[in-house]
Each structure stands twice: as structure tokens, then as C-alpha cells.
Coordinates of C-alpha atoms in Angstrom, one line a residue:
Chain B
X18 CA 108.2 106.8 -232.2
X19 CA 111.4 107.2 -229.9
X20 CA 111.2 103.2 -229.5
X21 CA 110.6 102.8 -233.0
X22 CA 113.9 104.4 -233.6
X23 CA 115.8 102.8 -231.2
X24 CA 114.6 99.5 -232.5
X25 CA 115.8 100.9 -235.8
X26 CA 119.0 101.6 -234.9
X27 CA 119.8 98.9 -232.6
X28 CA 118.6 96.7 -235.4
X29 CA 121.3 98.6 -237.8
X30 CA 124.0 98.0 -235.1
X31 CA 123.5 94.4 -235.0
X32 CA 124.0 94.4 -239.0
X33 CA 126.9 96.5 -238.8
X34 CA 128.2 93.9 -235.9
X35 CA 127.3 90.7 -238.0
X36 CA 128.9 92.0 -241.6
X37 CA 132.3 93.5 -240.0
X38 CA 132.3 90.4 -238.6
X39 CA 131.9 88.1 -241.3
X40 CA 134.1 90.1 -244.1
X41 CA 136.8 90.0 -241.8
X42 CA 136.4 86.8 -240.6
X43 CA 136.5 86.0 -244.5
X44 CA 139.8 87.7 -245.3
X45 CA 141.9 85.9 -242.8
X46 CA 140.1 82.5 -243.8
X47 CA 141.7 83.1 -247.0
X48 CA 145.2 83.6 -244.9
X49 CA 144.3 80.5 -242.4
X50 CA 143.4 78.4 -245.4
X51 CA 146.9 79.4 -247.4
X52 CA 148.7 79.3 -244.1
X53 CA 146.9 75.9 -243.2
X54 CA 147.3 74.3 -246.9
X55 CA 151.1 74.7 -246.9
X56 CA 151.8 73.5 -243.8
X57 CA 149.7 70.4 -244.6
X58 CA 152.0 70.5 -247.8
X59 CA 154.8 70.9 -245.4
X60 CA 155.6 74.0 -246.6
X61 CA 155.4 77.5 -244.7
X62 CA 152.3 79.6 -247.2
X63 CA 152.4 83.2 -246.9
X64 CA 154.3 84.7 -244.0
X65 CA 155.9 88.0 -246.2
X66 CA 153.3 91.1 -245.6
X67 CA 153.5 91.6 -241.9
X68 CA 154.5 89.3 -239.4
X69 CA 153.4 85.5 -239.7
X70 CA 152.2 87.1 -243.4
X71 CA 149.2 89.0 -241.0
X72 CA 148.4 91.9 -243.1
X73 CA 148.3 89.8 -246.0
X74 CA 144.3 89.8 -246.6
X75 CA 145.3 93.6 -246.6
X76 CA 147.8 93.6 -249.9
X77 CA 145.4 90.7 -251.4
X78 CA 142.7 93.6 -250.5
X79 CA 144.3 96.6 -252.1
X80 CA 145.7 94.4 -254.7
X81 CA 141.9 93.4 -256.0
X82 CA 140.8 96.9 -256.0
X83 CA 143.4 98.4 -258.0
X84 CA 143.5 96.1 -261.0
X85 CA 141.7 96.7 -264.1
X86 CA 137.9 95.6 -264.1
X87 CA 137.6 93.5 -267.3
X88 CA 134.8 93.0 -269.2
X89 CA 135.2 90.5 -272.3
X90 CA 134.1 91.4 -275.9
X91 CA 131.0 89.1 -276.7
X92 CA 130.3 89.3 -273.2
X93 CA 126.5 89.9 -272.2
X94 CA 127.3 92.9 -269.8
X95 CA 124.7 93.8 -267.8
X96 CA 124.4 90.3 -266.5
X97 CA 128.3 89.9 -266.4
X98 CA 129.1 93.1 -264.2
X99 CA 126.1 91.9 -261.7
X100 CA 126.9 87.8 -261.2
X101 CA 129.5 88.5 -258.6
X102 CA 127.6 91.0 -256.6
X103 CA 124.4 88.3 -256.5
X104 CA 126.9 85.8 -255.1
X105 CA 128.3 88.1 -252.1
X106 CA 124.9 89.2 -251.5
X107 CA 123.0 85.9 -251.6
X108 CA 125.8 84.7 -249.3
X109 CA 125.8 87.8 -247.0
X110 CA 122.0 88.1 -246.5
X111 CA 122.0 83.9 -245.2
X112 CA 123.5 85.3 -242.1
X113 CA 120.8 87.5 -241.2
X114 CA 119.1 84.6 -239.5
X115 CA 121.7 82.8 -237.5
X116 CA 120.9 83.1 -233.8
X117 CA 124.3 84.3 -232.1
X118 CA 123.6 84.3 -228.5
X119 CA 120.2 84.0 -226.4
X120 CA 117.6 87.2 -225.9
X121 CA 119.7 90.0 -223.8
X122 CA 117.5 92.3 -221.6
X123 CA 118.6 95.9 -221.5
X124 CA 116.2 98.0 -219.5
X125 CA 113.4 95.7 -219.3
X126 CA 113.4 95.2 -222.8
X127 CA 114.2 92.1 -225.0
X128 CA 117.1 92.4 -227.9
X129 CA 116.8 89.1 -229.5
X130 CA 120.9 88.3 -230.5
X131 CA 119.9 87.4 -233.9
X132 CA 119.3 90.3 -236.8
X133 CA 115.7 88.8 -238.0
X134 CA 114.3 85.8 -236.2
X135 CA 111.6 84.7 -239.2
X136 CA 109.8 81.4 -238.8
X137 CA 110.7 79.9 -241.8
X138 CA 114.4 80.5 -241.3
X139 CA 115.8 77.2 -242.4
X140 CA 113.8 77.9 -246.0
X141 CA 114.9 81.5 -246.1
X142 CA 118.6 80.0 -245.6
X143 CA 117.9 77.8 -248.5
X144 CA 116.8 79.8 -250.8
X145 CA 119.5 82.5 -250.6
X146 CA 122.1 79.6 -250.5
X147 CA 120.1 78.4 -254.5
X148 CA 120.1 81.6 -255.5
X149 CA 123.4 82.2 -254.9
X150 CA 124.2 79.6 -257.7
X151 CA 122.0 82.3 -260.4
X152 CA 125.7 83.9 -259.9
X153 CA 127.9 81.4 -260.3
X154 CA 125.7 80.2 -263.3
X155 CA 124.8 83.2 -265.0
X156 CA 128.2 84.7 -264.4
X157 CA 129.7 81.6 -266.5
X158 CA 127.1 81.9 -269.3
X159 CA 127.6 85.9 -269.8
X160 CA 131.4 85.5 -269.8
X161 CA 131.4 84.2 -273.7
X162 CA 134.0 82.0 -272.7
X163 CA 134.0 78.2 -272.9
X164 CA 135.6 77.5 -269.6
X165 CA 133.3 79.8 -267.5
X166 CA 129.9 78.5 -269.6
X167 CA 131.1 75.2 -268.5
X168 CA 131.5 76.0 -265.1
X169 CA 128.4 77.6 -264.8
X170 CA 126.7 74.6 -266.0
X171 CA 128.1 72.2 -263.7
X172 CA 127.2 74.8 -260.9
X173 CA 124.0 74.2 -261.5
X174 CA 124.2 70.6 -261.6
X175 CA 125.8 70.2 -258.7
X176 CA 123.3 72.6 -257.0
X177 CA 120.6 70.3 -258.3
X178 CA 122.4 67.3 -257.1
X179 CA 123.3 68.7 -253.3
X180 CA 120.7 71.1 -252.8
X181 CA 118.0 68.0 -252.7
X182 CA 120.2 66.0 -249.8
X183 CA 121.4 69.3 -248.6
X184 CA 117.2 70.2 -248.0
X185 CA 116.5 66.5 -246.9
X186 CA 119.6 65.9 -244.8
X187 CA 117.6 68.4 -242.0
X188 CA 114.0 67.5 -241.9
X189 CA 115.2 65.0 -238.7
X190 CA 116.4 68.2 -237.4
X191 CA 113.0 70.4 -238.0
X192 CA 111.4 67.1 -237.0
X193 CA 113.0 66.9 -233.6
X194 CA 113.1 71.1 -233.1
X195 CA 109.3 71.6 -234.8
X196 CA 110.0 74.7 -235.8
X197 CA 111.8 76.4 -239.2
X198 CA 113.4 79.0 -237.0
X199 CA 117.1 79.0 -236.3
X200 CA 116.2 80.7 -233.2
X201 CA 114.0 77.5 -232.1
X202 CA 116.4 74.9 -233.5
X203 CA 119.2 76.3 -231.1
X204 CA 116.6 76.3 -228.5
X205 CA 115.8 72.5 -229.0
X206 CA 119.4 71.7 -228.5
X207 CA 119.3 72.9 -224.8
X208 CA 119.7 69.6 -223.6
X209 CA 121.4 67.2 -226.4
X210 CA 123.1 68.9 -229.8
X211 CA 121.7 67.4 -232.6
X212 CA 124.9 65.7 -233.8
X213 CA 124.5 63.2 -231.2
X214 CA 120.7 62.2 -231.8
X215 CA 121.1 62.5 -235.8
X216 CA 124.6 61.5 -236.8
X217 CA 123.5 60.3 -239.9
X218 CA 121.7 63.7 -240.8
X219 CA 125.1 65.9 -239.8
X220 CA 127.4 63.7 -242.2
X221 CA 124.9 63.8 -244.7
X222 CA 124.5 67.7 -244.4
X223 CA 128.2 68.1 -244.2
X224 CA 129.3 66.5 -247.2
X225 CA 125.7 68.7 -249.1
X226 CA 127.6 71.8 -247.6
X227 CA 131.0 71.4 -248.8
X228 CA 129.3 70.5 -252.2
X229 CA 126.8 73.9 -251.7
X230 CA 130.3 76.0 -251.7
X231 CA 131.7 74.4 -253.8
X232 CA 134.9 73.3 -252.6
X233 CA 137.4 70.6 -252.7
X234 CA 136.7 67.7 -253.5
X235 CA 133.2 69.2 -255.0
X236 CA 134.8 72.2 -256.6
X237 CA 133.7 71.4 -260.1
X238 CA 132.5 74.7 -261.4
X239 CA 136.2 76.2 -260.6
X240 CA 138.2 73.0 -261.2
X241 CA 141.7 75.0 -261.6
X242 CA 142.8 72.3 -263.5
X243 CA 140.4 71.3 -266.1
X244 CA 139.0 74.5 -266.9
X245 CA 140.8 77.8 -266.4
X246 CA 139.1 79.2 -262.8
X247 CA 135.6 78.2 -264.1
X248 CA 132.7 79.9 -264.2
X249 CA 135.1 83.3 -262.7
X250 CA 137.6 82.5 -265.8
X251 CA 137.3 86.2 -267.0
X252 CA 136.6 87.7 -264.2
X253 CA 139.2 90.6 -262.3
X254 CA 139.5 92.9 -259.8
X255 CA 137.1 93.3 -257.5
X256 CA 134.2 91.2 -259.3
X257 CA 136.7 88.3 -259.0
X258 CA 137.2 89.2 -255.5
X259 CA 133.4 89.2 -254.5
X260 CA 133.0 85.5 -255.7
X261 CA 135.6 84.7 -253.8
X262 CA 134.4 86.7 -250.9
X263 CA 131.2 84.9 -251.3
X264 CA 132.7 81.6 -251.5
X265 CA 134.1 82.1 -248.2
X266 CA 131.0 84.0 -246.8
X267 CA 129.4 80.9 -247.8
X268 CA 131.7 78.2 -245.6
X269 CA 131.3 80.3 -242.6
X270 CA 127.1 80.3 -243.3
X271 CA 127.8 76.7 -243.9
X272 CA 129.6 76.5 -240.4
X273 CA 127.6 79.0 -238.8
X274 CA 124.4 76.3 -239.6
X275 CA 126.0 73.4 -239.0
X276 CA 127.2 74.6 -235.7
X277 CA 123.1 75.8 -235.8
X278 CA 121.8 72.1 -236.7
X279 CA 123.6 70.1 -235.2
X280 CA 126.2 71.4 -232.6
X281 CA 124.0 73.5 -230.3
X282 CA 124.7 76.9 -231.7
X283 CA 125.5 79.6 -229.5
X284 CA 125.4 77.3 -226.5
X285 CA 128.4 76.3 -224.7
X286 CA 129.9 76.4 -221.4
X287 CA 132.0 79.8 -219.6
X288 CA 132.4 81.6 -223.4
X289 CA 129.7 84.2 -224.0
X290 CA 127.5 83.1 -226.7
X291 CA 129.1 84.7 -230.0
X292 CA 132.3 83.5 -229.0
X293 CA 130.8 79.8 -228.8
X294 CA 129.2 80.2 -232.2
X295 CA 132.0 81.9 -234.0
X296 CA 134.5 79.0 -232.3
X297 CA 132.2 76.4 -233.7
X298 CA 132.2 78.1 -237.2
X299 CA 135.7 78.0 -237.3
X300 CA 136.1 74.7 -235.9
X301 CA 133.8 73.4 -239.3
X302 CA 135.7 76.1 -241.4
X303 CA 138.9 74.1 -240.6
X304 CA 137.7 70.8 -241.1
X305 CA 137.0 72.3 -244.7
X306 CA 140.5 73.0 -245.0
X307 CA 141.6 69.5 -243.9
X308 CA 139.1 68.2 -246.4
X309 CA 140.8 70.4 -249.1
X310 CA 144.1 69.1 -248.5
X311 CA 143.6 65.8 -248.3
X312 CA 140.9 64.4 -251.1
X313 CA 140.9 65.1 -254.7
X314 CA 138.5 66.4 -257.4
X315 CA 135.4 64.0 -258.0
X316 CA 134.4 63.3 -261.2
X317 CA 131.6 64.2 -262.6
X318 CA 129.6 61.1 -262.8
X319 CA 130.9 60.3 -259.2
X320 CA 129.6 63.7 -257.8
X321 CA 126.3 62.3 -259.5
X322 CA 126.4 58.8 -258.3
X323 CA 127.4 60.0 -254.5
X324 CA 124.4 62.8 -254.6
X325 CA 121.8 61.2 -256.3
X326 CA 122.7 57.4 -254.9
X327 CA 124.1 57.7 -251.4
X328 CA 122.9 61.1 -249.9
X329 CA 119.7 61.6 -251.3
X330 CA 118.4 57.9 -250.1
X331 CA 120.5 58.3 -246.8
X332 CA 118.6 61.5 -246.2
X333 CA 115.1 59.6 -247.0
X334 CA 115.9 56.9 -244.6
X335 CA 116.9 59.0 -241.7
X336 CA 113.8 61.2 -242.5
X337 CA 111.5 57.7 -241.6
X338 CA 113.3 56.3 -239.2
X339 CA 113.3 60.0 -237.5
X340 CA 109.7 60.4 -238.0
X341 CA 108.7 57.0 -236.8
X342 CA 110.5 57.6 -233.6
X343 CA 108.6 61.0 -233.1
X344 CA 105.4 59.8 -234.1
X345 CA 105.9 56.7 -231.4
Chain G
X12 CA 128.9 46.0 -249.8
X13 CA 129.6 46.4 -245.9
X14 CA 133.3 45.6 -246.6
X15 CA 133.3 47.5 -249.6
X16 CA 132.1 50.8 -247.2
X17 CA 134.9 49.7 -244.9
X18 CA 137.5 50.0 -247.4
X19 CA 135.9 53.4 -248.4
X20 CA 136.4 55.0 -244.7
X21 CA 140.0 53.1 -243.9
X22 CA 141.2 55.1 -246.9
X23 CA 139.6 58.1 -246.7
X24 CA 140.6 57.9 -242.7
X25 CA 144.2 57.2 -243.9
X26 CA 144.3 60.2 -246.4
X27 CA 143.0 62.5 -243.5
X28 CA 146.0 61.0 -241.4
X29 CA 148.4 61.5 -243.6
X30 CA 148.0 65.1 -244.6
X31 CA 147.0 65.5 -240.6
X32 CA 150.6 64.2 -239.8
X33 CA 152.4 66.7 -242.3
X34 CA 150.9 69.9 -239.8
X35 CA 153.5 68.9 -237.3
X36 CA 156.3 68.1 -239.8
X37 CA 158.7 70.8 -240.2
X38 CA 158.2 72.7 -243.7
X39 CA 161.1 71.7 -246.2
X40 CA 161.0 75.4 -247.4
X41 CA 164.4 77.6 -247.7
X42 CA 163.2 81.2 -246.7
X43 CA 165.5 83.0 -249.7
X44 CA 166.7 85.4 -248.5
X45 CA 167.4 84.5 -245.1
X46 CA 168.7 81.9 -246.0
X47 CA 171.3 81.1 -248.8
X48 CA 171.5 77.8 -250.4
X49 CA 175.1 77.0 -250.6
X50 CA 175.2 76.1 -254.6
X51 CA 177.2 73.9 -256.7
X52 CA 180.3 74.9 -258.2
X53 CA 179.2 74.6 -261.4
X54 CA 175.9 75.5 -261.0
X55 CA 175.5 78.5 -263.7
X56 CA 175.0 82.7 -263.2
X57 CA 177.3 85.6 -263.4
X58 CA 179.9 85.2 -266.0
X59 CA 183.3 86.0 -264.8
X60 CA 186.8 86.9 -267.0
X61 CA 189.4 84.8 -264.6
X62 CA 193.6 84.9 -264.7
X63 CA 195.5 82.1 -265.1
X64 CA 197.7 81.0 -262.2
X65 CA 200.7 83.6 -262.7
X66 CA 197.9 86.2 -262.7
X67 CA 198.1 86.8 -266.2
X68 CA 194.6 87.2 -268.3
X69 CA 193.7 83.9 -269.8
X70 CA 191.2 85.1 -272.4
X71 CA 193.2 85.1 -275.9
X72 CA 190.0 87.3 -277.4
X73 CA 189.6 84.1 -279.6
X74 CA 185.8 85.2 -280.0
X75 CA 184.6 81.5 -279.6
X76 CA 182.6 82.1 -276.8
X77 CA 181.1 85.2 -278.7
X78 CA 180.3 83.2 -281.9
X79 CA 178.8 80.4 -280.0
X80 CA 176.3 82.8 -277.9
X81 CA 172.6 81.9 -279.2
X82 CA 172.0 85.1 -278.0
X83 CA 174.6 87.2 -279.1
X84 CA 175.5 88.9 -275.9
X85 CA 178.9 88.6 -275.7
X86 CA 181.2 91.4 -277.9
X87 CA 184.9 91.8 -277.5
X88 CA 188.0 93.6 -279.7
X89 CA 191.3 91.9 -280.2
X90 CA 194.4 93.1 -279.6
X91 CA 197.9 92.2 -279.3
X92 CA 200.9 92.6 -276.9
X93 CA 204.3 93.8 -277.5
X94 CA 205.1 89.7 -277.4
X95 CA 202.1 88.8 -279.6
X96 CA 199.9 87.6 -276.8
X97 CA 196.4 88.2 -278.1
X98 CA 194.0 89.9 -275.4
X99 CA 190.7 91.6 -275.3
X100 CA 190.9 95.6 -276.3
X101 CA 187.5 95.6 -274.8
X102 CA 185.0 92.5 -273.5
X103 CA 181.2 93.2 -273.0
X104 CA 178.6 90.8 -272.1
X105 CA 175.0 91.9 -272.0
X106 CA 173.5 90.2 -268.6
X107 CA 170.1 91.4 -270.1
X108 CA 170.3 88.8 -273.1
X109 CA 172.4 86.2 -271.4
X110 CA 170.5 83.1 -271.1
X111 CA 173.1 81.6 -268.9
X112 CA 173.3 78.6 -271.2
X113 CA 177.1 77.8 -270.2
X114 CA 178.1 76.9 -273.9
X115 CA 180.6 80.2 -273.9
X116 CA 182.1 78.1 -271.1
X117 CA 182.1 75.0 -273.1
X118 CA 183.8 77.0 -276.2
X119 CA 186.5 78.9 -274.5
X120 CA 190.2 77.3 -275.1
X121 CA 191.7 78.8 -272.2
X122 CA 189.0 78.6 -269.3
X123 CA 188.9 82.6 -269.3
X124 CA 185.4 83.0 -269.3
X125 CA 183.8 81.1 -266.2
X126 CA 180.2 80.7 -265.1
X127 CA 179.5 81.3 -261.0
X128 CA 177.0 80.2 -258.8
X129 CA 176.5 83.8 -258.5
X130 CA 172.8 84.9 -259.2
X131 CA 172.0 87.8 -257.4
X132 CA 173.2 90.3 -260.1
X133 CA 170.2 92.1 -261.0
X134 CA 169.9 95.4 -261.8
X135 CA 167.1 98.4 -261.9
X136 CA 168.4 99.7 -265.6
X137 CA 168.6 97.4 -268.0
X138 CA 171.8 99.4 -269.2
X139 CA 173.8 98.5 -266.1
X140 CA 173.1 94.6 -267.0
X141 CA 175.8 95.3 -269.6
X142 CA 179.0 94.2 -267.9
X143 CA 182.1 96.3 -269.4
X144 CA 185.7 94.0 -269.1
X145 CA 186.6 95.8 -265.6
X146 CA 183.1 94.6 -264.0
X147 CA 183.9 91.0 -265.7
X148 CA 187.8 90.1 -264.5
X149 CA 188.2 89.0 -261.5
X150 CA 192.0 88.0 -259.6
X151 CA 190.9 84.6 -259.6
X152 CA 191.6 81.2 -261.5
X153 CA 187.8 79.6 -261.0
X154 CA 187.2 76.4 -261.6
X155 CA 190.4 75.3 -263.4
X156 CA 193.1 76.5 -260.9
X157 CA 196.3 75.2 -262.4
X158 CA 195.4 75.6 -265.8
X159 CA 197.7 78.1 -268.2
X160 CA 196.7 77.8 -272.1
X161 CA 200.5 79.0 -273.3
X162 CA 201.8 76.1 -271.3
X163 CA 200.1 74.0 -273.8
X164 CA 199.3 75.3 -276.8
X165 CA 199.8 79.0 -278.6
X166 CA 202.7 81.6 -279.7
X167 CA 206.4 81.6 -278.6
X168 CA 205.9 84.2 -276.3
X169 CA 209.4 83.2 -274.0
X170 CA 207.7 80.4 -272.2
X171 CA 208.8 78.3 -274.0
X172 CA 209.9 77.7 -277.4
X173 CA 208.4 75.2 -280.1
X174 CA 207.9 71.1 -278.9
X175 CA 208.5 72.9 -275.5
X176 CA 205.0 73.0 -274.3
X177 CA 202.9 70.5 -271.6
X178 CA 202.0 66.8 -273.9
X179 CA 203.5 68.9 -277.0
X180 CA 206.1 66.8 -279.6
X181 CA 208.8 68.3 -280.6
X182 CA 208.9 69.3 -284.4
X183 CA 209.0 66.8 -287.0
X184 CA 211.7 67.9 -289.6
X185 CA 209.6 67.4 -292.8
X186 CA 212.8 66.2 -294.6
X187 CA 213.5 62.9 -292.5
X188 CA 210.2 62.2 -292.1
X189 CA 209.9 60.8 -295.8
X190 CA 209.5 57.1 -296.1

């Protein structure tokens, strides 16, 4: 019983650990993104609230709770108020199965640094990561509003398109690890990190991640330019600020496994484990950044073509010549 | 098809150079306030009532620059002087209609009213954006230092006395004139 509970609430402890950790790491993405974006416009981005603008994710923070929540007339409600919270959620949950450091022993007992090591990890990670588009789509359709309907709709095209090469991109990887669990995968990389053995598979997966959040150059269903904000058009407050909180949830899940794929995870030299992963996160977070400064919107028949006619049959080909190699 | 993918990554790489490079360029941003950017003389904010060189108001309370306001912000009264020099009884321009257009600038005959690179006038109340004559004058000539209107044009007021005046002819007598 008294182990039971001490499982319990060690368990809660490492969620309380991995969620601080994550929202906060999220707000001051937003900063180091804004901060990052105008010097690569060679211009100085937000350095008013605080010094080097440090409290800012604080005024952005108090500044999305206190305006008015919204709801459009026409607007199919239910669904409306609960699109944002799926996409937070979804993109929240993903973390529950990144590894963040090998098994501690306290007391002759094993704490496994990861909140739920399941052995279809890599599926579980998927899944949340689709259903996260259910928000993004259904919060565009209940919005009655043009802009938002048509960047729900391209959500889910784009998750159609990217979620296929996104899913084949790391069956080298399971391949090569033989096992679905993050945990495992890390494990696998003792030696080499995947990057090196499966270049192919990590470019492949990158570009299927930076279309899975949806960000420049894949940022269709927002497209700023073309229509409104997107599918988060009519949303405010808060509800706005979860989709955006989810959208950068989602790049650090997108770091945190391709740090888990392909760069070894947790495992690096004098830095404790979590301090390895979270610098590896970052690391891909930033490249995101770069990526977003420097290439422009694709089209849509282009985001097609380079999902459906590069990735997909670069992902099949890696897959053979990956499992001819294992199997000789 | 191989150079065709070659092309593809030489300008992607170059795009990921170029906006690499600008991180250690120095932003071009002025921090405001901070820093001031010197403007231009005639770059165009606060509206200012200015003297001529003797010190003397220039405006003539002409009302050109109040009939050619688009937004009607600018109100004045007339009077006159014991040597029938017209002046302003009163002068009002409301800052919280001014557009800062310049054409009451363009209209006045005597360079009285002046726009400055002055913007940093706002106000809290709305009411205290209405500039009364003594907020508007000012000991200065502006932008037209040596100009004086009654040295070329206007009244006898004991400058000087008719055909007298800067590129002005003397009378023609009417009666010799006839061909």
C-alpha cells in the first residue's frame, strides 16, 4: 500500500516536473523566437518588459487572460470553446513518453526518468500528434468563418500529406532499435545516434515535423497572409493562447523526438541527462527558427508535390534499403 | 535531375546564409526614446505662431490658414492696432483635430504660422490638445528668418509709405498713364 503510494506520488512529481517544464520552456520560445526573428531581420524584437524584454511571456501571459473570450454568432459552440483545449492537450500528453535521463536508483529501487515507458510509444506519439489536428480542424470548421474553415481544411490535408512520411520516415529507426518504445530507441543509440546511420530518415522526418506543427514554410492552415490567422481567425483570449501554446508544445515534442530518433536522446557526455535532452530540443527548436526566417510559404500544390512525391518515396526507399541491411 | 537537386540545395543553402549572416549584423533600429532622431526642418508637428525679425507678431489674423484647414481646427478673432496693424484678438488651434497636413503653412502670407519637427506634444485630456495663442507664439522667426510681410506688402503703418516697400513700384498716377 505505502509503495503503492509512493509510486503514486513520485509518478505525480515527475508530471509536475515535465509540464512546468515544458509551459515554461514554451513561453520563452515565443520570446527566443521574436527575439531570434528580428535579429535575423536585423532588427532588435522585444526587449521593453523587463530587461533584454525577459518578463515579456509574462505581459503576453496576463495580456491573454484578461481579454474578452469571443465566441462568434453562427458559431457551433460546444465544439468551438473545446478545439483549443484538444490541441494543448494532444500536444501536452505526447511528452508523457519521452525518456529524459536513464533509470535512477533511490534505495534499491528503480525510478525510470520517463513518466510512462509504454511499448508502443512511437505509435502513442503519433496518434496524439493526428489527433491534435481534430483541433486545428474542427476549431476552423465551428468558427463559421471562411478564413478559419479554410484553414482547418488544409490542416487536414497537410496532416494527410506529412503524417504518412512523418510515420514512414522512422521505420529504419524501429528497424535498427526493434522496439516502439522511446525508452529502447534511446537505448539503441548507446553506441552510434541514429542521425549518422539513417541521414536520409532524419531529413525526411525533419522536414514531416516542421510540416506536423505547422510552421514556416508549411504553415498553411495560419498563412497570416492569405487568410486572416487561419483556422484560429476568431479565436481570443486564452483559447487563442492554448493553440498557440500547443503549437509550441508541439516543436519542443518535435525536438524532444528528434533529439529521441535520431540524436541519442538523453545521452551525452559531462551534462546530466535532462540537460542533454532539453539542450538537444532547443538546439532543433532553433533550427526551426532559422527555417522560419529564411524560406517562404509553399504553395499548396508544392506542399502536395514535396509530401506525396519526394518524402513519401524517400521514406519507402530508406525503409528497403534499411531492412535489406538488417535482414543480411 | 541530379543538377536540378543541386540547384535546389545551393539556394536553399544560400537563403540559410544569408539570414544566418544578418544575426551578427548590427540591428538598424532607433530605440525611440533613447534615442532622438534629429528631424528635418521641415518635417511637420507642432504648430507654432512665430515674430518677425524686429520681434513683432507676423500673423495679420488673415484667417487663410483657418479657411484652408480640412479640418477646421484652427479659430482666431481679428483685431486691430492703434496704427491699423491687424493681429489676432485670440488664436486657437485644436491639436486633437489637426491632421498636420502643413497647407495652413502653405496659405499663410506672412510665415506666422510655422510647422516644427516637434512631435512629442501629446496630452492625457483631449482638452489640453487645444493650444490657446500664449501656448502657440513663440520669440522666434522659424523657418523664414529675415522675412517681415509690412516690408513688402500691407498698410502704411510708418515703415514706409506707398511704392516704399521691398520689389514694390511706386504709384502710377492714373492721369499720365493714359495713352
Amino acid at each position: 500500500m505505502w509503495i503503492w503510494l509512493l509510486g503514486y506520488l513520485v509518478l505525480m512529481a515527475k508530471i509536475t516536473a515535465v509540464l512546468t517544464a515544458v509551459m515554461v520552456l514554451a513561453a520563452y520560445l515565443v520570446l527566443v523566437e521574436r527575439k531570434l526573428l528580428g535579429r535575423f531581420q536585423v532588427r532588435y524584437g522585444p526587449n521593453r518588459a523587463g530587461i533584454y524584454g525577459i518578463l515579456q511571456p509574462v505581459a503576453d501571459g496576463i495580456k491573454l487572460l484578461l481579454k474578452e473570450d469571443l465566441v462568434p454568432e453562427g458559431a457551433d459552440r460546444a465544439i468551438f470553446l473545446a478545439a483549443p483545449a484538444v490541441v494543448a492537450t494532444t500536444a501536452l500528453m505526447m511528452f508523457a513518453v519521452v525518456p529524459f535521463g536513464p533509470r535512477l536508483t533511490i534505495g534499491g529501487r528503480e525510478i525510470p526518468m520517463v513518466i510512462t515507458d509504454i511499448n508502443v510509444g512511437l505509435l502513442y506519439v503519433f496518434a496524439l500528434s493526428s489527433l491534435g489536428v481534430y483541433g486545428v480542424a474542427l476549431g476552423g470548421w465551428a468558427s463559421n468563418s471562411k478564413y478559419a474553415l479554410l484553414g482547418g481544411i488544409r490542416g487536414a490535408a497537410q496532416m494527410i500529406s506529412y503524417e504518412l512520411a512523418l510515420g514512414l520516415s522512422i521505420v529504419p529507426v524501429v528497424m535498427l532499435a526493434g522496439s516502439f518504445s522511446l525508452v529502447d530507441i534511446v537505448n539503441a543509440q548507446a553506441g552510434l545516434p541514429f542521425i549518422l546511420v539513417q541521414p536520409l530518415a532524419f531529413g525526411v522526418f525533419l522536414i514531416s515535423a516542421m510540416a506536423e506543427t505547422k510552421r514556416i514554410p508549411f504553415d498553411l492552415p495560419e498563412a497570416e497572409t492569405e487568410l486572416g490567422a487561419g483556422y484560429h481567425t476568431e479565436y481570443s483570449g486564452m483559447r487563442f493562447g492554448l493553440f498557440f501554446l500547443g503549437e509550441y508544445v508541439h516543436m519542443q515534442v518535435m525536438g524532444a523526438l528528434v533529439a529521441v530518433f535520431f540524436l541519442g536522446g538523453w545521452r551525452g557526455p559531462v551534462l546530466p541527462p535532462p540537460v542533454w535532452l532539453l539542450v538537444k530540443i532547443v538546439f532543433v527548436v532553433l533550427f526551426m527558427i532559422w527555417v522560419r526566417a529564411t524560406l517562404p510559404r509553399l504553395r499548396y500544390d508544392q506542399l502536395m508535390n514535396l509530401g506525396w512525391k519526394v518524402l513519401i518515396p524517400l521514406a519507402l526507399v530508406n525503409i528497403l534499403i534499411t531492412g535489406a541491411f538488417v535482414a543480411a | 535531375m541530379i543538377r536540378a537537386v543541386i540547384d535546389i540545395i545551393v539556394s536553399i543553402a544560400a537563403g540559410f546564409y544569408t539570414t544566418g549572416r544578418h544575426l551578427f549584423v548590427r540591428p538598424v533600429t532607433e530605440s525611440y526614446p533613447e534615442y532622438k532622431r534629429p528631424l528635418p526642418a521641415r518635417s511637420r508637428a507642432r504648430i507654432i505662431l512665430t515674430r518677425d525679425p524686429e520681434g513683432r507678431e507676423r500673423c495679420v489674423a488673415c484667417y487663410l490658414c483657418s479657411g484652408v484647414c480640412p479640418v477646421n481646427c484652427i479659430s482666431m478673432q481679428a483685431a486691430e492696432d492703434s496704427q491699423g496693424r491687424r493681429y489676432a484678438a485670440w488664436f486657437r488651434i485644436n491639436f486633437g483635430r489637426c491632421i498636420y497636413c502643413g497647407l495652413c503653412e502653405q496659405a499663410c502670407p506672412t510665415s506666422a504660422i510655422q510647422l516644427t519637427p516637434d512631435f512629442e506634444h501629446i496630452r492625457r485630456d483631449i482638452l489640453d490638445m487645444v493650444f490657446e495663442k500664449q501656448d502657440l507664439l513663440v520669440d522666434l522667426c522659424g523657418k523664414d528668418p529675415d522675412y517681415d510681410f509690412y516690408q513688402h506688402a500691407g498698410v502704411v503703418v510708418g515703415l514706409a509709405g506707398k511704392g516704399d516697400h521691398i520689389s514694390e513700384n511706386p504709384p502710377v498716377n492714373t492721369r499720365t498713364n493714359m495713352p
